[in-house]
Tab-separated table of C-alpha atoms in Angstrom:
chain	number	residue	atom	x	y	z
A	1197	MET	CA	0.151	0.269	0.038
A	1198	THR	CA	1.401	3.142	-1.029
A	1199	LEU	CA	2.414	5.740	2.029
A	1200	PRO	CA	-0.350	8.763	1.741
A	1201	ARG	CA	1.234	11.632	0.828
A	1202	PRO	CA	2.022	14.211	3.897
A	1203	THR	CA	2.214	17.869	3.856
A	1204	LEU	CA	1.944	21.390	6.446
A	1205	PHE	CA	-0.426	24.218	6.093
A	1206	ASP	CA	-1.197	26.886	8.008
A	1207	THR	CA	-4.227	28.494	6.223
A	1208	ASP	CA	-8.017	28.374	7.880
A	1209	PRO	CA	-9.276	24.886	8.194
A	1210	ALA	CA	-12.578	25.537	7.463
A	1211	GLU	CA	-11.995	27.008	4.057
A	1212	LEU	CA	-9.508	24.105	3.014
A	1213	ALA	CA	-10.566	21.625	-0.449
A	1214	VAL	CA	-10.246	18.819	1.102
A	1215	ASP	CA	-12.658	15.497	2.038
A	1216	VAL	CA	-12.583	15.557	5.342
A	1217	ILE	CA	-11.348	17.976	8.024
A	1218	LEU	CA	-10.468	15.872	11.539
A	1219	ILE	CA	-10.700	18.097	15.096
A	1220	GLY	CA	-9.842	16.832	18.545
A	1221	LEU	CA	-12.574	16.464	21.503
A	1222	HIS	CA	-11.554	16.483	25.089
A	1223	SER	CA	-13.990	15.028	27.836
A	1224	ARG	CA	-14.552	17.803	30.555
A	1225	ASN	CA	-15.262	16.973	34.203
A	1226	GLY	CA	-18.471	18.113	36.020
A	1227	ALA	CA	-21.038	16.062	34.608
A	1228	ALA	CA	-23.540	14.649	36.916
A	1229	GLY	CA	-24.455	11.104	36.710
A	1230	GLY	CA	-26.781	10.132	34.105
A	1231	ALA	CA	-26.034	14.042	31.797
A	1232	PRO	CA	-24.822	14.249	28.774
A	1233	PRO	CA	-20.915	14.548	28.727
A	1234	ASP	CA	-19.289	17.561	28.661
A	1235	LEU	CA	-17.629	18.102	25.881
A	1236	LEU	CA	-14.916	20.778	24.644
A	1237	VAL	CA	-13.437	21.049	21.040
A	1238	ALA	CA	-9.356	20.613	21.419
A	1239	ALA	CA	-7.064	23.493	19.890
A	1240	GLY	CA	-6.223	24.070	16.426
A	1241	CYS	CA	-9.620	24.014	14.472
A	1242	GLU	CA	-11.305	27.156	16.121
A	1243	SER	CA	-12.332	28.566	12.641
A	1244	VAL	CA	-14.256	25.089	11.984
A	1245	VAL	CA	-15.938	25.672	15.389
A	1246	ALA	CA	-16.760	29.073	14.855
A	1247	ALA	CA	-18.690	28.155	11.313
A	1248	PHE	CA	-21.302	25.886	13.143
A	1249	ASP	CA	-22.301	28.718	15.294
A	1250	GLY	CA	-21.802	27.325	18.708
A	1251	ARG	CA	-24.212	24.625	17.218
A	1252	LEU	CA	-21.051	21.366	17.369
A	1253	THR	CA	-20.538	20.160	20.473
A	1254	ASP	CA	-24.131	19.984	20.993
A	1255	THR	CA	-24.268	17.717	18.021
A	1256	LEU	CA	-21.449	15.939	18.700
A	1257	ARG	CA	-22.884	15.378	22.107
A	1258	LEU	CA	-26.516	14.424	20.354
A	1259	LEU	CA	-24.727	11.495	17.885
A	1260	GLY	CA	-22.938	9.768	21.067
A	1261	ALA	CA	-19.436	11.395	21.235
A	1262	THR	CA	-17.914	11.435	24.708
A	1263	GLY	CA	-14.419	12.424	23.777
A	1264	ALA	CA	-12.968	9.157	25.014
A	1265	ALA	CA	-9.606	8.471	23.906
A	1266	GLY	CA	-9.849	6.873	20.388
A	1267	GLU	CA	-13.314	7.450	19.954
A	1268	VAL	CA	-14.536	8.783	16.246
A	1269	THR	CA	-17.543	10.411	15.398
A	1270	LYS	CA	-18.854	11.444	11.523
A	1271	LEU	CA	-20.723	14.838	11.561
A	1272	ALA	CA	-21.435	15.774	7.838
A	1273	ALA	CA	-20.860	19.674	6.965
A	1274	LEU	CA	-23.918	20.383	5.517
A	1275	GLY	CA	-21.861	23.323	4.004
A	1276	ALA	CA	-20.702	25.106	7.077
A	1277	ILE	CA	-17.023	24.387	5.736
A	1278	THR	CA	-15.452	23.592	2.599
A	1279	ALA	CA	-14.827	20.051	3.445
A	1280	PRO	CA	-18.587	17.960	3.208
A	1281	LEU	CA	-17.245	15.641	6.193
A	1282	VAL	CA	-15.790	16.584	9.552
A	1283	VAL	CA	-14.360	13.684	11.922
A	1284	ALA	CA	-14.022	14.349	15.834
A	1285	VAL	CA	-11.632	12.325	16.902
A	1286	GLY	CA	-11.597	11.592	21.078
A	1287	LEU	CA	-8.437	12.810	22.921
A	1288	GLY	CA	-9.752	12.341	26.423
A	1289	PRO	CA	-9.560	14.259	29.502
A	1290	GLU	CA	-8.700	18.104	29.034
A	1291	PRO	CA	-5.282	18.347	29.108
A	1292	ALA	CA	-3.472	20.017	32.180
A	1293	GLY	CA	-0.538	21.497	29.927
A	1294	ALA	CA	-0.945	23.721	27.103
A	1295	ALA	CA	-1.473	20.639	24.380
A	1296	PRO	CA	-2.281	16.618	24.634
A	1297	PRO	CA	1.187	14.596	25.005
A	1298	PRO	CA	2.852	13.629	21.573
A	1299	GLU	CA	1.344	9.876	22.493
A	1300	VAL	CA	-2.090	11.190	22.986
A	1301	LEU	CA	-1.671	12.854	19.736
A	1302	ARG	CA	0.069	9.863	17.977
A	1303	ARG	CA	-3.062	7.951	18.582
A	1304	GLY	CA	-5.691	10.289	18.458
A	1305	ALA	CA	-4.436	10.876	14.645
A	1306	GLY	CA	-4.274	7.258	13.566
A	1307	ALA	CA	-7.281	6.233	15.261
A	1308	ALA	CA	-9.179	9.103	13.191
A	1309	VAL	CA	-7.104	8.262	9.745
A	1310	ARG	CA	-8.098	4.505	10.464
A	1311	ALA	CA	-11.575	5.166	10.262
A	1312	LEU	CA	-12.073	6.836	7.416
A	1313	THR	CA	-13.637	5.428	4.098
A	1314	GLY	CA	-13.431	6.844	0.845
A	1315	GLN	CA	-11.738	10.350	1.462
A	1316	ALA	CA	-9.239	10.880	-0.444
A	1317	LYS	CA	-7.615	13.940	0.823
A	1318	ALA	CA	-7.280	14.674	4.391
A	1319	ALA	CA	-6.365	17.504	6.678
A	1320	LEU	CA	-5.787	17.171	10.664
A	1321	ALA	CA	-6.587	19.959	12.607
A	1322	LEU	CA	-5.473	19.045	15.594
A	1323	PRO	CA	-3.355	20.895	18.883
A	1324	VAL	CA	-0.097	21.947	17.921
A	1325	PRO	CA	1.494	23.938	20.739
A	1326	ASP	CA	3.468	27.520	19.295
A	1327	ASP	CA	6.215	26.878	21.453
A	1328	GLU	CA	9.551	24.382	21.865
A	1329	ALA	CA	6.993	21.488	21.772
A	1330	LEU	CA	6.164	22.080	18.291
A	1331	PRO	CA	8.416	19.508	16.820
A	1332	ALA	CA	7.161	16.578	18.805
A	1333	ALA	CA	3.660	17.155	18.088
A	1334	VAL	CA	3.862	17.603	14.537
A	1335	ARG	CA	6.432	14.553	14.146
A	1336	ALA	CA	3.091	12.536	16.506
A	1337	LEU	CA	0.379	13.727	14.167
A	1338	VAL	CA	2.672	12.430	10.987
A	1339	GLU	CA	3.287	9.551	12.267
A	1340	GLY	CA	0.230	8.827	13.827
A	1341	ALA	CA	-1.753	9.674	10.878
A	1342	LEU	CA	0.391	7.698	8.281
A	1343	LEU	CA	0.816	4.541	10.459
A	1344	GLY	CA	-3.230	4.484	10.597
A	1345	ALA	CA	-4.039	4.817	7.122
A	1346	TYR	CA	-1.956	1.546	7.127
A	1347	ARG	CA	-3.413	-1.587	5.423
A	1348	PHE	CA	-2.478	-4.814	4.064
A	1349	ASP	CA	-4.557	-6.280	1.600
A	1350	GLY	CA	-1.861	-7.851	-0.442
A	1351	TYR	CA	-4.110	-11.581	-0.883
A	1352	LYS	CA	-7.148	-10.115	-1.574
A	1353	THR	CA	-8.099	-11.139	-5.070
A	1354	THR	CA	-10.807	-8.022	-5.217
A	1355	PRO	CA	-9.669	-4.614	-4.685
A	1356	PRO	CA	-11.250	-2.694	-1.484
A	1357	ARG	CA	-14.258	-1.335	-1.310
A	1358	TRP	CA	-13.179	2.080	-0.568
A	1359	PRO	CA	-10.076	3.837	-2.004
A	1360	ALA	CA	-7.207	4.546	0.554
A	1361	VAL	CA	-6.319	7.852	1.821
A	1362	ARG	CA	-3.913	9.563	-0.384
A	1363	SER	CA	-2.928	12.546	1.203
A	1364	VAL	CA	-2.270	13.980	4.949
A	1365	ALA	CA	-2.476	17.759	5.844
A	1366	VAL	CA	-1.548	18.453	8.882
A	1367	HIS	CA	-2.436	22.127	10.473
A	1368	VAL	CA	0.758	24.149	12.122
A	1369	PRO	CA	1.288	27.816	13.062
A	1370	ASP	CA	3.780	28.268	10.364
A	1371	ALA	CA	3.954	25.755	7.512
A	1372	LYS	CA	7.303	27.184	6.185
A	1373	ASP	CA	8.833	26.701	9.872
A	1374	ARG	CA	12.535	24.485	9.324
A	1375	ALA	CA	11.701	22.616	13.131
A	1376	ALA	CA	7.787	21.181	11.377
A	1377	ARG	CA	9.327	20.539	8.169
A	1378	ALA	CA	12.281	18.457	9.296
A	1379	GLU	CA	9.935	16.414	12.050
A	1380	LEU	CA	7.498	15.873	8.833
A	1381	THR	CA	10.736	14.546	7.039
A	1382	ARG	CA	11.786	12.314	9.673
A	1383	ALA	CA	8.326	10.989	10.109
A	1384	VAL	CA	8.196	9.912	7.046
A	1385	THR	CA	11.570	8.360	7.165
A	1386	ALA	CA	10.173	6.518	10.663
A	1387	THR	CA	6.613	5.221	8.858
A	1388	GLY	CA	7.877	4.636	6.166
A	1389	ALA	CA	10.206	1.626	7.896
A	1390	VAL	CA	7.620	0.665	10.514
A	1391	ARG	CA	5.327	-0.235	7.536
A	1392	ARG	CA	7.847	-1.828	5.690
A	1393	ALA	CA	8.487	-4.318	8.657
A	1394	ARG	CA	4.492	-4.454	9.179
A	1395	ASP	CA	4.651	-5.930	5.647
A	1396	TRP	CA	7.504	-8.096	6.003
A	1397	VAL	CA	5.834	-9.337	9.301
A	1398	ASN	CA	2.215	-9.931	7.756
A	1399	THR	CA	3.523	-11.960	4.828
A	1400	ALA	CA	2.296	-15.335	4.379
A	1401	PRO	CA	4.888	-17.506	5.900
A	1402	ASN	CA	5.055	-20.171	2.677
A	1403	GLU	CA	6.367	-17.011	0.829
A	1404	LEU	CA	8.489	-15.973	3.209
A	1405	ARG	CA	10.999	-18.876	4.090
A	1406	PRO	CA	14.816	-17.786	4.979
A	1407	PRO	CA	16.222	-17.667	1.192
A	1408	GLN	CA	13.081	-15.210	0.133
A	1409	PHE	CA	13.934	-13.117	3.193
A	1410	ALA	CA	17.607	-12.998	2.734
A	1411	GLU	CA	16.767	-11.949	-0.614
A	1412	GLN	CA	14.329	-9.646	-0.179
A	1413	VAL	CA	16.429	-7.657	2.852
A	1414	ALA	CA	19.503	-7.516	0.335
A	1415	ALA	CA	17.580	-6.056	-2.784
A	1416	ALA	CA	15.809	-3.566	-0.180
A	1417	ALA	CA	19.294	-2.861	1.735
A	1418	GLY	CA	21.322	-2.658	-1.663
A	1419	GLU	CA	18.665	-0.459	-3.054
A	1420	ALA	CA	19.384	2.382	-0.216
A	1421	GLY	CA	22.829	2.140	-0.530
A	1422	LEU	CA	23.688	-0.257	2.343
A	1423	ALA	CA	26.636	-2.510	1.950
A	1424	VAL	CA	25.303	-6.494	2.595
A	1425	GLU	CA	26.766	-9.422	2.601
A	1426	VAL	CA	24.331	-12.697	3.078
A	1427	LEU	CA	26.017	-16.235	3.840
A	1428	ASP	CA	24.062	-19.726	3.321
A	1429	GLU	CA	24.303	-22.789	4.800
A	1430	LYS	CA	27.505	-23.484	3.065
A	1431	ALA	CA	29.325	-20.218	4.311
A	1432	LEU	CA	27.520	-20.755	8.072
A	1433	ARG	CA	28.669	-24.199	8.064
A	1434	ARG	CA	32.487	-22.963	7.445
A	1435	GLY	CA	32.160	-20.375	9.562
A	1436	GLY	CA	31.032	-22.483	12.319
A	1437	TYR	CA	27.442	-20.998	12.709
A	1438	GLY	CA	26.238	-23.976	15.100
A	1439	GLY	CA	23.470	-22.467	16.604
A	1440	ILE	CA	21.834	-21.168	12.825
A	1441	LEU	CA	22.437	-24.200	11.572
A	1442	ALA	CA	20.655	-26.610	14.057
A	1443	VAL	CA	17.474	-24.643	14.278
A	1444	GLY	CA	17.387	-24.316	10.638
A	1445	GLN	CA	18.557	-28.202	9.516
A	1446	GLY	CA	14.540	-29.540	10.210
A	1447	SER	CA	13.746	-27.329	7.178
A	1448	ALA	CA	13.825	-27.446	3.768
A	1449	ALA	CA	14.354	-24.065	3.481
A	1450	PRO	CA	18.269	-23.640	4.160
A	1451	PRO	CA	18.841	-20.885	7.136
A	1452	ARG	CA	20.493	-17.518	6.516
A	1453	LEU	CA	22.890	-14.797	7.829
A	1454	VAL	CA	22.243	-11.729	6.958
A	1455	ARG	CA	24.601	-8.502	7.253
A	1456	ILE	CA	23.980	-4.807	6.238
A	1457	GLY	CA	26.623	-2.261	7.130
A	1458	TYR	CA	26.192	1.479	7.331
A	1459	THR	CA	29.324	3.716	7.314
A	1460	PRO	CA	28.698	7.882	7.751
A	1461	ALA	CA	30.944	10.092	5.507
A	1462	GLY	CA	33.198	11.479	8.278
A	1463	ARG	CA	34.502	9.425	11.294
A	1464	PRO	CA	31.961	7.882	12.829
A	1465	LYS	CA	30.680	9.271	16.460
A	1466	ALA	CA	29.783	5.327	17.628
A	1467	ARG	CA	29.603	2.112	16.214
A	1468	ILE	CA	26.029	-0.022	17.152
A	1469	ALA	CA	25.270	-3.208	15.875
A	1470	LEU	CA	21.570	-3.989	15.375
A	1471	VAL	CA	20.851	-7.672	15.805
A	1472	GLY	CA	16.657	-8.917	15.040
A	1473	LYS	CA	15.972	-12.576	15.416
A	1474	GLY	CA	14.392	-14.089	12.137
A	1475	ILE	CA	12.530	-17.229	12.556
A	1476	THR	CA	10.358	-17.164	9.610
A	1477	PHE	CA	8.193	-19.944	11.014
A	1478	ASP	CA	8.042	-21.571	14.273
A	1479	THR	CA	6.381	-24.727	14.538
A	1480	GLY	CA	8.947	-25.194	18.012
A	1481	GLY	CA	10.540	-27.956	16.036
A	1482	VAL	CA	10.619	-31.108	17.644
A	1483	SER	CA	8.877	-29.760	21.041
A	1484	ILE	CA	6.008	-28.734	18.756
A	1485	LYS	CA	3.463	-25.802	19.694
A	1486	PRO	CA	-0.279	-26.561	19.962
A	1487	ALA	CA	-2.217	-26.036	17.044
A	1488	HIS	CA	-4.500	-23.450	18.462
A	1489	GLY	CA	-2.400	-19.476	17.603
A	1490	MET	CA	0.307	-21.502	15.639
A	1491	TRP	CA	-0.472	-19.390	12.919
A	1492	GLU	CA	0.662	-16.502	14.353
A	1493	MET	CA	4.432	-17.544	14.619
A	1494	LYS	CA	4.675	-16.332	10.850
A	1495	SER	CA	5.757	-13.400	13.233
A	1496	ASP	CA	8.657	-14.806	15.134
A	1497	MET	CA	10.905	-12.610	12.442
A	1498	ALA	CA	9.615	-9.720	13.746
A	1499	GLY	CA	12.829	-8.297	14.994
A	1500	ALA	CA	14.910	-9.102	12.108
A	1501	ALA	CA	12.105	-7.315	10.182
A	1502	ALA	CA	12.507	-4.226	12.438
A	1503	VAL	CA	15.976	-4.521	12.289
A	1504	ALA	CA	16.279	-4.481	8.308
A	1505	ALA	CA	13.712	-1.636	7.936
A	1506	THR	CA	15.436	0.675	10.786
A	1507	MET	CA	18.778	-0.109	8.928
A	1508	LEU	CA	16.598	1.242	5.397
A	1509	ALA	CA	15.646	4.329	7.798
A	1510	VAL	CA	19.178	4.491	8.946
A	1511	ALA	CA	20.347	5.022	5.275
A	1512	ALA	CA	17.952	7.984	4.547
A	1513	ARG	CA	18.631	9.480	7.630
A	1514	LYS	CA	22.543	9.137	8.017
A	1515	PRO	CA	23.637	9.916	11.210
A	1516	ALA	CA	27.268	10.544	12.251
A	1517	VAL	CA	27.395	6.420	13.647
A	1518	ALA	CA	28.520	3.614	11.893
A	1519	VAL	CA	25.825	0.913	12.383
A	1520	THR	CA	25.268	-3.098	11.245
A	1521	GLY	CA	22.241	-4.580	11.259
A	1522	TRP	CA	22.252	-8.997	11.689
A	1523	LEU	CA	19.780	-10.885	10.709
A	1524	PRO	CA	20.021	-14.545	11.619
A	1525	LEU	CA	17.114	-16.179	9.794
A	1526	ALA	CA	15.467	-20.032	9.997
A	1527	GLU	CA	12.747	-22.022	9.658
A	1528	ASN	CA	12.227	-24.020	12.909
A	1529	MET	CA	10.437	-27.112	11.874
A	1530	PRO	CA	9.616	-30.666	13.090
A	1531	SER	CA	11.696	-33.652	10.551
A	1532	GLY	CA	13.845	-36.532	10.434
A	1533	THR	CA	16.695	-34.092	10.298
A	1534	ALA	CA	15.774	-31.573	12.664
A	1535	TYR	CA	17.885	-30.948	16.269
A	1536	ARG	CA	16.460	-32.803	18.946
A	1537	PRO	CA	16.404	-32.097	23.161
A	1538	GLY	CA	19.329	-33.554	24.438
A	1539	ASP	CA	22.000	-32.567	21.343
A	1540	VAL	CA	25.059	-30.542	21.881
A	1541	LEU	CA	25.957	-27.680	20.086
A	1542	THR	CA	29.070	-25.815	19.071
A	1543	MET	CA	28.119	-22.444	19.303
A	1544	TYR	CA	29.899	-19.445	16.863
A	1545	GLY	CA	32.818	-18.864	18.705
A	1546	GLY	CA	33.122	-22.089	20.573
A	1547	LYS	CA	31.043	-22.339	23.396
A	1548	LYS	CA	29.022	-25.665	24.154
A	1549	VAL	CA	25.147	-25.314	24.274
A	1550	GLU	CA	22.966	-28.359	26.037
A	1551	VAL	CA	19.501	-28.105	23.879
A	1552	LEU	CA	16.882	-29.294	26.372
A	1553	ASN	CA	13.473	-27.469	24.152
A	1554	THR	CA	13.694	-26.707	20.318
A	1555	ASP	CA	11.141	-24.036	21.074
A	1556	ALA	CA	13.621	-22.240	22.219
A	1557	GLU	CA	15.289	-21.615	19.382
A	1558	GLY	CA	15.398	-17.866	18.989
A	1559	ARG	CA	18.373	-17.560	21.138
A	1560	LEU	CA	20.604	-19.930	19.284
A	1561	ILE	CA	20.674	-18.356	16.276
A	1562	LEU	CA	20.369	-14.908	18.149
A	1563	ALA	CA	23.703	-15.731	20.291
A	1564	ASP	CA	25.624	-16.980	16.983
A	1565	ALA	CA	24.932	-13.092	15.456
A	1566	ILE	CA	25.608	-11.491	18.667
A	1567	ALA	CA	28.821	-12.790	18.944
A	1568	ARG	CA	29.878	-12.501	15.421
A	1569	ALA	CA	28.711	-9.115	15.528
A	1570	CYS	CA	31.112	-8.426	18.849
A	1571	GLU	CA	34.034	-9.181	16.641
A	1572	GLU	CA	33.644	-5.991	14.911
A	1573	GLY	CA	34.190	-3.428	17.886
A	1574	LEU	CA	31.330	-1.973	18.939
A	1575	ASP	CA	30.204	0.864	21.695
A	1576	TYR	CA	26.444	-0.674	21.583
A	1577	LEU	CA	24.477	-4.029	21.039
A	1578	LEU	CA	21.433	-3.319	20.406
A	1579	GLU	CA	19.215	-6.696	19.881
A	1580	THR	CA	15.304	-7.109	19.245
A	1581	SER	CA	12.998	-10.387	19.414
A	1582	THR	CA	9.831	-12.349	19.659
A	1583	LEU	CA	12.228	-14.572	22.820
A	1584	THR	CA	10.256	-15.452	25.270
A	1585	GLY	CA	6.122	-15.982	26.326
A	1586	GLY	CA	7.328	-14.659	29.675
A	1587	GLN	CA	7.385	-11.378	28.058
A	1588	VAL	CA	3.812	-11.442	27.871
A	1589	VAL	CA	2.569	-12.995	30.608
A	1590	ALA	CA	4.706	-10.635	32.833
A	1591	LEU	CA	4.665	-7.255	30.882
A	1592	GLY	CA	1.182	-7.807	28.646
A	1593	ARG	CA	1.246	-6.610	24.634
A	1594	ARG	CA	2.145	-3.138	24.793
A	1595	VAL	CA	5.388	-3.352	26.539
A	1596	ALA	CA	8.725	-4.656	25.806
A	1597	GLY	CA	11.258	-6.206	28.378
A	1598	VAL	CA	14.571	-4.553	28.111
A	1599	MET	CA	17.838	-6.493	29.731
A	1600	GLY	CA	21.484	-5.947	29.644
A	1601	THR	CA	23.875	-2.863	30.845
A	1602	GLY	CA	21.875	-1.175	33.343
A	1603	GLU	CA	22.449	2.446	31.442
A	1604	LEU	CA	22.145	1.513	28.299
A	1605	CYS	CA	18.427	-0.458	29.579
A	1606	GLU	CA	17.197	3.332	30.857
A	1607	ARG	CA	18.545	4.939	27.259
A	1608	VAL	CA	15.642	2.152	25.902
A	1609	ARG	CA	12.954	2.984	28.287
A	1610	LYS	CA	13.767	6.787	27.730
A	1611	ALA	CA	13.574	6.235	23.578
A	1612	GLY	CA	10.792	4.083	23.700
A	1613	GLU	CA	8.460	6.246	25.882
A	1614	ALA	CA	9.648	9.894	23.292
A	1615	VAL	CA	8.063	7.671	20.653
A	1616	GLY	CA	5.590	5.771	22.300
A	1617	GLU	CA	6.895	2.091	22.515
A	1618	PRO	CA	6.737	1.505	26.153
A	1619	ALA	CA	9.670	-0.775	27.226
A	1620	TRP	CA	10.168	-1.424	30.975
A	1621	PRO	CA	14.250	-2.587	32.500
A	1622	MET	CA	13.747	-6.170	33.696
A	1623	PRO	CA	16.952	-7.944	35.918
A	1624	LEU	CA	18.874	-10.758	35.149
A	1625	PRO	CA	19.380	-12.573	38.319
A	1626	GLU	CA	21.962	-14.626	39.390
A	1627	ASP	CA	20.305	-17.423	40.356
A	1628	VAL	CA	18.695	-17.839	36.780
A	1629	ARG	CA	22.045	-18.425	35.629
A	1630	GLN	CA	23.079	-21.286	38.269
A	1631	GLY	CA	19.297	-22.883	36.808
A	1632	MET	CA	21.330	-23.109	33.198
A	1633	GLU	CA	24.041	-25.067	34.358
A	1634	SER	CA	24.864	-28.148	32.599
A	1635	ALA	CA	26.138	-31.566	33.439
A	1636	VAL	CA	27.933	-31.788	29.688
A	1637	ALA	CA	28.102	-28.393	28.036
A	1638	ASP	CA	28.938	-24.971	29.232
A	1639	ILE	CA	25.154	-24.096	29.095
A	1640	SER	CA	21.960	-25.102	28.938
A	1641	GLN	CA	19.922	-23.643	26.615
A	1642	VAL	CA	16.649	-23.091	29.326
A	1643	ASN	CA	16.512	-23.615	32.606
A	1644	SER	CA	18.207	-27.376	33.501
A	1645	ALA	CA	15.476	-28.558	35.575
A	1646	MET	CA	12.550	-27.241	32.787
A	1647	GLU	CA	11.013	-25.080	35.475
A	1648	ARG	CA	9.391	-22.065	34.443
A	1649	VAL	CA	10.452	-19.543	36.460
A	1650	GLY	CA	11.753	-16.446	34.861
A	1651	THR	CA	11.420	-17.152	31.554
A	1652	MET	CA	11.538	-13.878	30.156
A	1653	ALA	CA	15.129	-13.892	32.092
A	1654	GLN	CA	16.635	-16.864	31.293
A	1655	GLY	CA	16.599	-15.490	27.752
A	1656	GLY	CA	18.389	-12.705	28.230
A	1657	VAL	CA	20.621	-14.615	30.548
A	1658	PHE	CA	21.541	-16.805	28.252
A	1659	LEU	CA	22.489	-14.198	25.851
A	1660	SER	CA	24.725	-12.407	27.720
A	1661	GLU	CA	26.908	-15.187	27.486
A	1662	PHE	CA	27.656	-14.586	23.942
A	1663	VAL	CA	28.170	-10.522	24.522
A	1664	ALA	CA	31.601	-9.273	24.622
A	1665	PRO	CA	32.753	-8.076	28.031
A	1666	GLU	CA	33.292	-4.279	26.548
A	1667	VAL	CA	30.098	-3.809	24.850
A	1668	ALA	CA	27.160	-2.096	26.649
A	1669	TRP	CA	24.400	-3.883	25.231
A	1670	ALA	CA	20.483	-4.263	25.703
A	1671	HIS	CA	17.783	-7.132	24.835
A	1672	ILE	CA	14.331	-6.004	23.934
A	1673	ASP	CA	12.060	-8.810	23.766
A	1674	VAL	CA	9.037	-7.550	21.921
A	1675	ALA	CA	7.130	-10.994	21.851
A	1676	GLY	CA	3.891	-9.523	22.682
A	1677	PRO	CA	4.305	-5.769	21.533
A	1678	ALA	CA	5.321	-6.894	17.807
A	1679	TYR	CA	1.931	-8.544	16.992
A	1680	HIS	CA	-1.498	-7.258	17.535
A	1681	PRO	CA	-3.689	-10.299	16.938
A	1682	GLY	CA	-7.153	-8.274	18.132
A	1683	GLU	CA	-9.540	-5.361	17.007
A	1684	PRO	CA	-7.218	-2.229	15.897
A	1685	TYR	CA	-6.559	0.494	18.164
A	1686	GLY	CA	-4.751	4.028	17.924
A	1687	TYR	CA	-2.490	3.998	14.542
A	1688	LEU	CA	-1.869	0.219	15.103
A	1689	THR	CA	-4.303	-2.534	12.801
A	1690	LYS	CA	-4.539	-6.067	13.404
A	1691	GLY	CA	-1.024	-7.827	12.625
A	1692	GLY	CA	2.519	-6.462	12.582
A	1693	THR	CA	3.206	-3.548	14.650
A	1694	GLY	CA	6.477	-2.569	13.349
A	1695	VAL	CA	7.747	-2.242	16.893
A	1696	PRO	CA	10.670	-1.255	17.995
A	1697	VAL	CA	11.742	0.214	14.459
A	1698	ARG	CA	10.982	3.862	16.038
A	1699	THR	CA	12.528	3.027	19.631
A	1700	LEU	CA	15.787	1.622	17.378
A	1701	LEU	CA	15.772	4.590	14.824
A	1702	GLU	CA	16.157	7.229	18.286
A	1703	LEU	CA	18.294	4.809	19.528
A	1704	VAL	CA	21.154	5.173	16.927
A	1705	GLU	CA	20.158	8.828	16.147
A	1706	THR	CA	20.782	9.757	20.279
A	1707	LEU	CA	22.833	7.311	21.665
A	1708	PRO	CA	26.584	9.206	20.625
A	1709	ASP	CA	24.826	12.027	22.642
């Protein structure tokens, strides 16, 4: 699906020749029990309110609007303004400050644009402060609108009933303001990367097996001017990548390791590696998963999709840091050639690992990639993966778990908070490591007694064994946040979310500071 064309405008929203004007609506305290809600139209659309001669809030209230976050109410303009349709999106309670927080704007813009049917040209007259908070607000509105417009219908044999939104204009105090225009460009790059990651995650697994995924990533990276190297199964065997080979050996589609490189024009301020788990489909292998919900395991390559998409955004943004992306790709299948519980693997670098559960395969391919990435001399290593069900149990489907170097984990948390991809630092307890001692190898891949305690931490502890001591690192477990199986909300549709592309991009651009 083509990305809608975003622009900025500073003219009167009531006179703009578009198909729909999007406005914000707050709920206000004070309505007595059973009484109609007290509504407040958000800033940014004063001329639209005036055009309705004071009847806008009353009419919206009659249509059932409450101002609740994400609620969408549509109203025919009937000639009151140039646009034939007004869409009011709930922004929640009246803000204490001058404007709602960026994430409220991002979700509101996403919900409103997502609800449009047949309106090709949309304009957002939502709150944008005329102060230092302006850039963040502009970025949030553009990101929300473009991500809310996302649809994946690559396998539909009939065209959509309604045409997609083709253009989105955002109302700002000054459309020529450099900071606002810079944030528009930045948002377009970020959302383009997120949408690319979503497309890869939503692709049917029979069409995105490791060789095909590697080919697509290599082609996209090459077009973006990035250096690309793809190791096939023969090169992996020569290089001693025992984890990637073991996981992939049960599939007729052999594994791959993709390296993507970006080098800045001058001396790099820092060297950063991004590593993403790329299990293109996860049956669990011999330790097979239950049938119910297994189809969602096409998303087990969301980490690799996020890293690849982030690298494309890096190529466009051209930060003053050197960045490498590492994508270990495999398909975890049961067969006569599959790896087994009880196997001992020789990982890249020589460490011996005892396998107890073939459904804990992601950490095996990541360990090889992490060890290899550290050989290049890094300042930071950021790894992301749909690694453990324990992340979903502990933090739910919307908050990622972060483990690793304490200071860097806090930077990840702050970056996620800034872009609307929340993450929470978690510990790597020593007793969890003790529980992974193996009687026959250097470490067990999971708890040696198969105890399901601290399962999210088990994944992080295992990966820590393969990180060079001098490298600051963070493991971002997005088992829940990377895939949304429920009803759409905000700027998220059902399926792949693109998390944590925006977090990774934010870190690449801010870590040197």
